Structure formats: C-alpha cells, structure tokens
mmCIF file of C-alpha atoms in Angstrom:
data_model
loop_
_atom_site.group_PDB
_atom_site.id
_atom_site.type_symbol
_atom_site.label_atom_id
_atom_site.label_comp_id
_atom_site.label_asym_id
_atom_site.label_seq_id
_atom_site.Cartn_x
_atom_site.Cartn_y
_atom_site.Cartn_z
ATOM 1 C CA MET B 7 81.079 127.616 105.817
ATOM 2 C CA GLY B 8 80.591 125.324 108.784
ATOM 3 C CA ARG B 9 82.526 122.478 110.244
ATOM 4 C CA LEU B 10 84.422 120.162 107.903
ATOM 5 C CA PHE B 11 84.117 116.451 108.642
ATOM 6 C CA VAL B 12 86.767 114.312 106.989
ATOM 7 C CA ILE B 13 86.568 110.521 106.843
ATOM 8 C CA THR B 14 89.774 108.711 107.781
ATOM 9 C CA LEU B 15 90.320 105.474 105.883
ATOM 10 C CA GLU B 16 92.349 102.432 106.948
ATOM 11 C CA GLY B 17 94.272 100.223 104.564
ATOM 12 C CA LYS B 18 95.987 100.998 101.271
ATOM 13 C CA ILE B 19 94.909 104.599 100.780
ATOM 14 C CA TYR B 20 94.916 106.963 97.816
ATOM 15 C CA GLY B 21 94.929 110.590 98.910
ATOM 16 C CA CYS B 22 95.077 114.118 97.569
ATOM 17 C CA LYS B 23 98.666 114.883 96.571
ATOM 18 C CA HIS B 24 98.339 118.475 97.792
ATOM 19 C CA CYS B 25 96.894 118.024 101.284
ATOM 20 C CA ARG B 26 96.972 114.219 101.830
ATOM 21 C CA THR B 27 93.228 114.017 102.556
ATOM 22 C CA HIS B 28 92.115 110.395 102.204
ATOM 23 C CA LEU B 29 90.089 109.764 99.027
ATOM 24 C CA ALA B 30 89.842 106.023 98.334
ATOM 25 C CA LEU B 31 91.062 102.533 99.134
ATOM 26 C CA SER B 32 92.939 100.363 96.660
ATOM 27 C CA GLU B 33 90.369 97.589 97.205
ATOM 28 C CA ASP B 34 87.714 99.853 95.635
ATOM 29 C CA ILE B 35 89.538 100.116 92.291
ATOM 30 C CA VAL B 36 87.433 98.817 89.402
ATOM 31 C CA SER B 37 89.963 99.561 86.649
ATOM 32 C CA LYS B 38 93.443 101.041 86.235
ATOM 33 C CA SER B 39 93.147 101.284 82.438
ATOM 34 C CA PHE B 40 91.605 104.759 82.247
ATOM 35 C CA GLN B 41 93.305 107.796 80.718
ATOM 36 C CA SER B 42 92.968 111.491 81.445
ATOM 37 C CA ARG B 43 94.535 114.631 80.051
ATOM 38 C CA HIS B 44 97.374 114.152 82.545
ATOM 39 C CA GLY B 45 97.956 110.436 81.951
ATOM 40 C CA LYS B 46 96.758 107.445 83.946
ATOM 41 C CA ALA B 47 93.509 107.450 85.886
ATOM 42 C CA TYR B 48 91.738 104.847 88.031
ATOM 43 C CA LEU B 49 88.012 104.024 88.179
ATOM 44 C CA PHE B 50 86.745 103.527 91.754
ATOM 45 C CA ASN B 51 83.509 102.055 93.113
ATOM 46 C CA LYS B 52 83.644 104.309 96.169
ATOM 47 C CA ILE B 53 85.471 107.509 97.115
ATOM 48 C CA VAL B 54 85.211 109.814 100.132
ATOM 49 C CA ASN B 55 86.056 113.374 101.123
ATOM 50 C CA VAL B 56 85.085 114.977 97.823
ATOM 51 C CA THR B 57 82.499 117.477 96.689
ATOM 52 C CA VAL B 58 80.769 117.042 93.360
ATOM 53 C CA GLY B 59 80.600 119.903 90.864
ATOM 54 C CA GLU B 60 78.012 120.731 88.221
ATOM 55 C CA ARG B 61 76.883 118.036 85.798
ATOM 56 C CA GLU B 62 77.905 118.485 82.181
ATOM 57 C CA GLU B 63 77.879 116.535 78.962
ATOM 58 C CA ARG B 64 81.368 115.460 77.829
ATOM 59 C CA MET B 65 82.451 113.583 74.763
ATOM 60 C CA MET B 66 84.907 110.977 75.994
ATOM 61 C CA MET B 67 86.905 108.404 74.054
ATOM 62 C CA THR B 68 84.082 105.894 74.649
ATOM 63 C CA GLY B 69 81.219 108.231 73.767
ATOM 64 C CA LEU B 70 78.985 110.858 75.340
ATOM 65 C CA HIS B 71 78.688 110.856 79.137
ATOM 66 C CA THR B 72 77.115 113.097 81.758
ATOM 67 C CA VAL B 73 79.866 113.732 84.303
ATOM 68 C CA ALA B 74 80.690 116.044 87.194
ATOM 69 C CA ASP B 75 84.140 117.099 88.343
ATOM 70 C CA ILE B 76 85.069 116.044 91.878
ATOM 71 C CA PHE B 77 87.062 118.191 94.295
ATOM 72 C CA CYS B 78 89.058 117.363 97.437
ATOM 73 C CA VAL B 79 87.250 118.683 100.534
ATOM 74 C CA GLY B 80 90.586 119.388 102.208
ATOM 75 C CA CYS B 81 92.056 121.831 99.713
ATOM 76 C CA GLY B 82 89.522 122.212 96.882
ATOM 77 C CA SER B 83 91.778 120.720 94.188
ATOM 78 C CA ILE B 84 90.068 118.943 91.331
ATOM 79 C CA VAL B 85 91.007 115.264 91.626
ATOM 80 C CA GLY B 86 88.874 113.640 88.913
ATOM 81 C CA TRP B 87 85.283 113.206 87.790
ATOM 82 C CA LYS B 88 82.163 111.196 88.551
ATOM 83 C CA TYR B 89 80.092 109.412 85.927
ATOM 84 C CA GLU B 90 76.462 110.413 86.387
ATOM 85 C CA PHE B 91 75.040 108.961 83.167
ATOM 86 C CA ALA B 92 76.362 106.980 80.215
ATOM 87 C CA HIS B 93 74.466 107.391 76.952
ATOM 88 C CA ASP B 94 75.856 104.180 75.416
ATOM 89 C CA LYS B 95 74.427 100.941 76.801
ATOM 90 C CA SER B 96 77.871 99.288 76.907
ATOM 91 C CA GLN B 97 79.162 102.067 79.200
ATOM 92 C CA LYS B 98 76.394 101.855 81.849
ATOM 93 C CA TYR B 99 78.747 100.085 84.293
ATOM 94 C CA LYS B 100 80.471 103.477 84.863
ATOM 95 C CA GLU B 101 77.370 105.188 86.237
ATOM 96 C CA GLY B 102 77.799 106.237 89.867
ATOM 97 C CA LYS B 103 81.517 105.464 89.818
ATOM 98 C CA SER B 104 84.344 107.969 90.057
ATOM 99 C CA VAL B 105 87.683 108.433 88.338
ATOM 100 C CA LEU B 106 90.694 109.758 90.217
ATOM 101 C CA GLU B 107 93.494 111.111 88.043
ATOM 102 C CA ARG B 108 96.759 109.460 89.105
ATOM 103 C CA PHE B 109 98.614 112.732 88.502
ATOM 104 C CA LYS B 110 96.500 114.426 91.181
ATOM 105 C CA ILE B 111 96.679 111.821 93.942
ATOM 106 C CA SER B 112 99.318 110.047 96.004
ATOM 107 C CA GLY B 113 99.407 106.271 96.102
ATOM 108 C CA PRO B 114 99.194 103.891 99.065
ATOM 109 C CA ASP B 115 102.988 103.982 99.429
ATOM 110 C CA GLY B 116 102.979 107.799 99.417
ATOM 111 C CA SER B 117 104.246 107.993 95.852
ATOM 112 C CA SER B 118 103.048 110.563 93.363
ATOM 113 C CA TYR B 119 102.637 109.901 89.671
ATOM 114 C CA TRP B 120 104.202 112.443 87.330
ATOM 115 C CA ALA B 121 102.827 112.763 83.822
ATOM 116 C CA GLY B 122 105.280 111.904 81.105
ATOM 117 C CA HIS B 123 105.322 112.043 77.341
ATOM 118 C CA GLU B 124 102.363 109.661 77.100
ATOM 119 C CA VAL B 125 99.944 112.402 78.165
ATOM 120 C CA LEU B 126 96.898 112.744 75.953
ATOM 121 C CA ALA B 127 95.952 116.071 74.459
ATOM 122 C CA GLY B 128 92.230 115.408 74.168
ATOM 123 C CA GLY B 129 89.417 114.089 76.331
ATOM 124 C CA SER B 130 89.601 111.430 78.961
ATOM 125 C CA ASP B 131 88.165 107.984 79.320
ATOM 126 C CA ALA B 132 89.096 104.319 79.162
ATOM 127 C CA ASP B 133 89.662 102.391 75.972
ATOM 128 C CA ASP B 134 88.813 99.143 77.706
ATOM 129 C CA VAL B 135 88.245 97.815 81.195
#
C-alpha cells in the first residue's frame, strides 16, 4: 500500500471521530446549514487527509449533482461527500467543495455530534446557504 502521509493542521480543527485524523479547519467552513441522512453537515472550501471515491449522480434536496463519497485516510471511514458537478446553475458554487457530516467528525473542542430525532430519512443537501 505504501507510506501514508497525513497533514497536521493548526487551529480550530475538525477531525475524524474514529481515529482523530485532521480533516478541516473551522475557518474553511462555507456553510453550516447542510443536512445529511445523519443530521447536520458542514460545507467546506478545503479538506485534507481524505480519499475520494467513485463519482455518481445523486438526487439531492436541491437537485441533481455529481458527487463522490470521501473517506478518512486514517481509518477508511466515510466522512462525507465532494461535489464534482452541479447540474443546476444556482448550485454551481458547490462544485469542488466538500461536505463533512457532523455525525462522523469531532469538533474543534473535541466534541462529537450525536444524531437526534431531527435526522432525515432521505437524501442529503442544503436547503439554503
């Protein structure tokens, strides 16, 4: 498999809740108003220490998008998805950005988010930004 190089971030860090691998900085958050199957999710401009899965078409709450799941390089857990292409012109701002599901990451203070009764049964996406 080869040697694994992991980037260490400094500042207010979001990390994988399973292995604590650094994933993103709070300053790179674009929006906290996204939803996933497990509850809250955050849109980030930049994330690190992830691998990107296969592209697929998904119908989200805001329309059809081409996305790819993203996985923690430390433990292989799925932590969110990356927007590769937005079919709707009004959703183009998402292209190249990534969503981390709050349920799957720990916050800058080390806290974990636990999904409650507000969890959605269907697809994931933001209603507004």
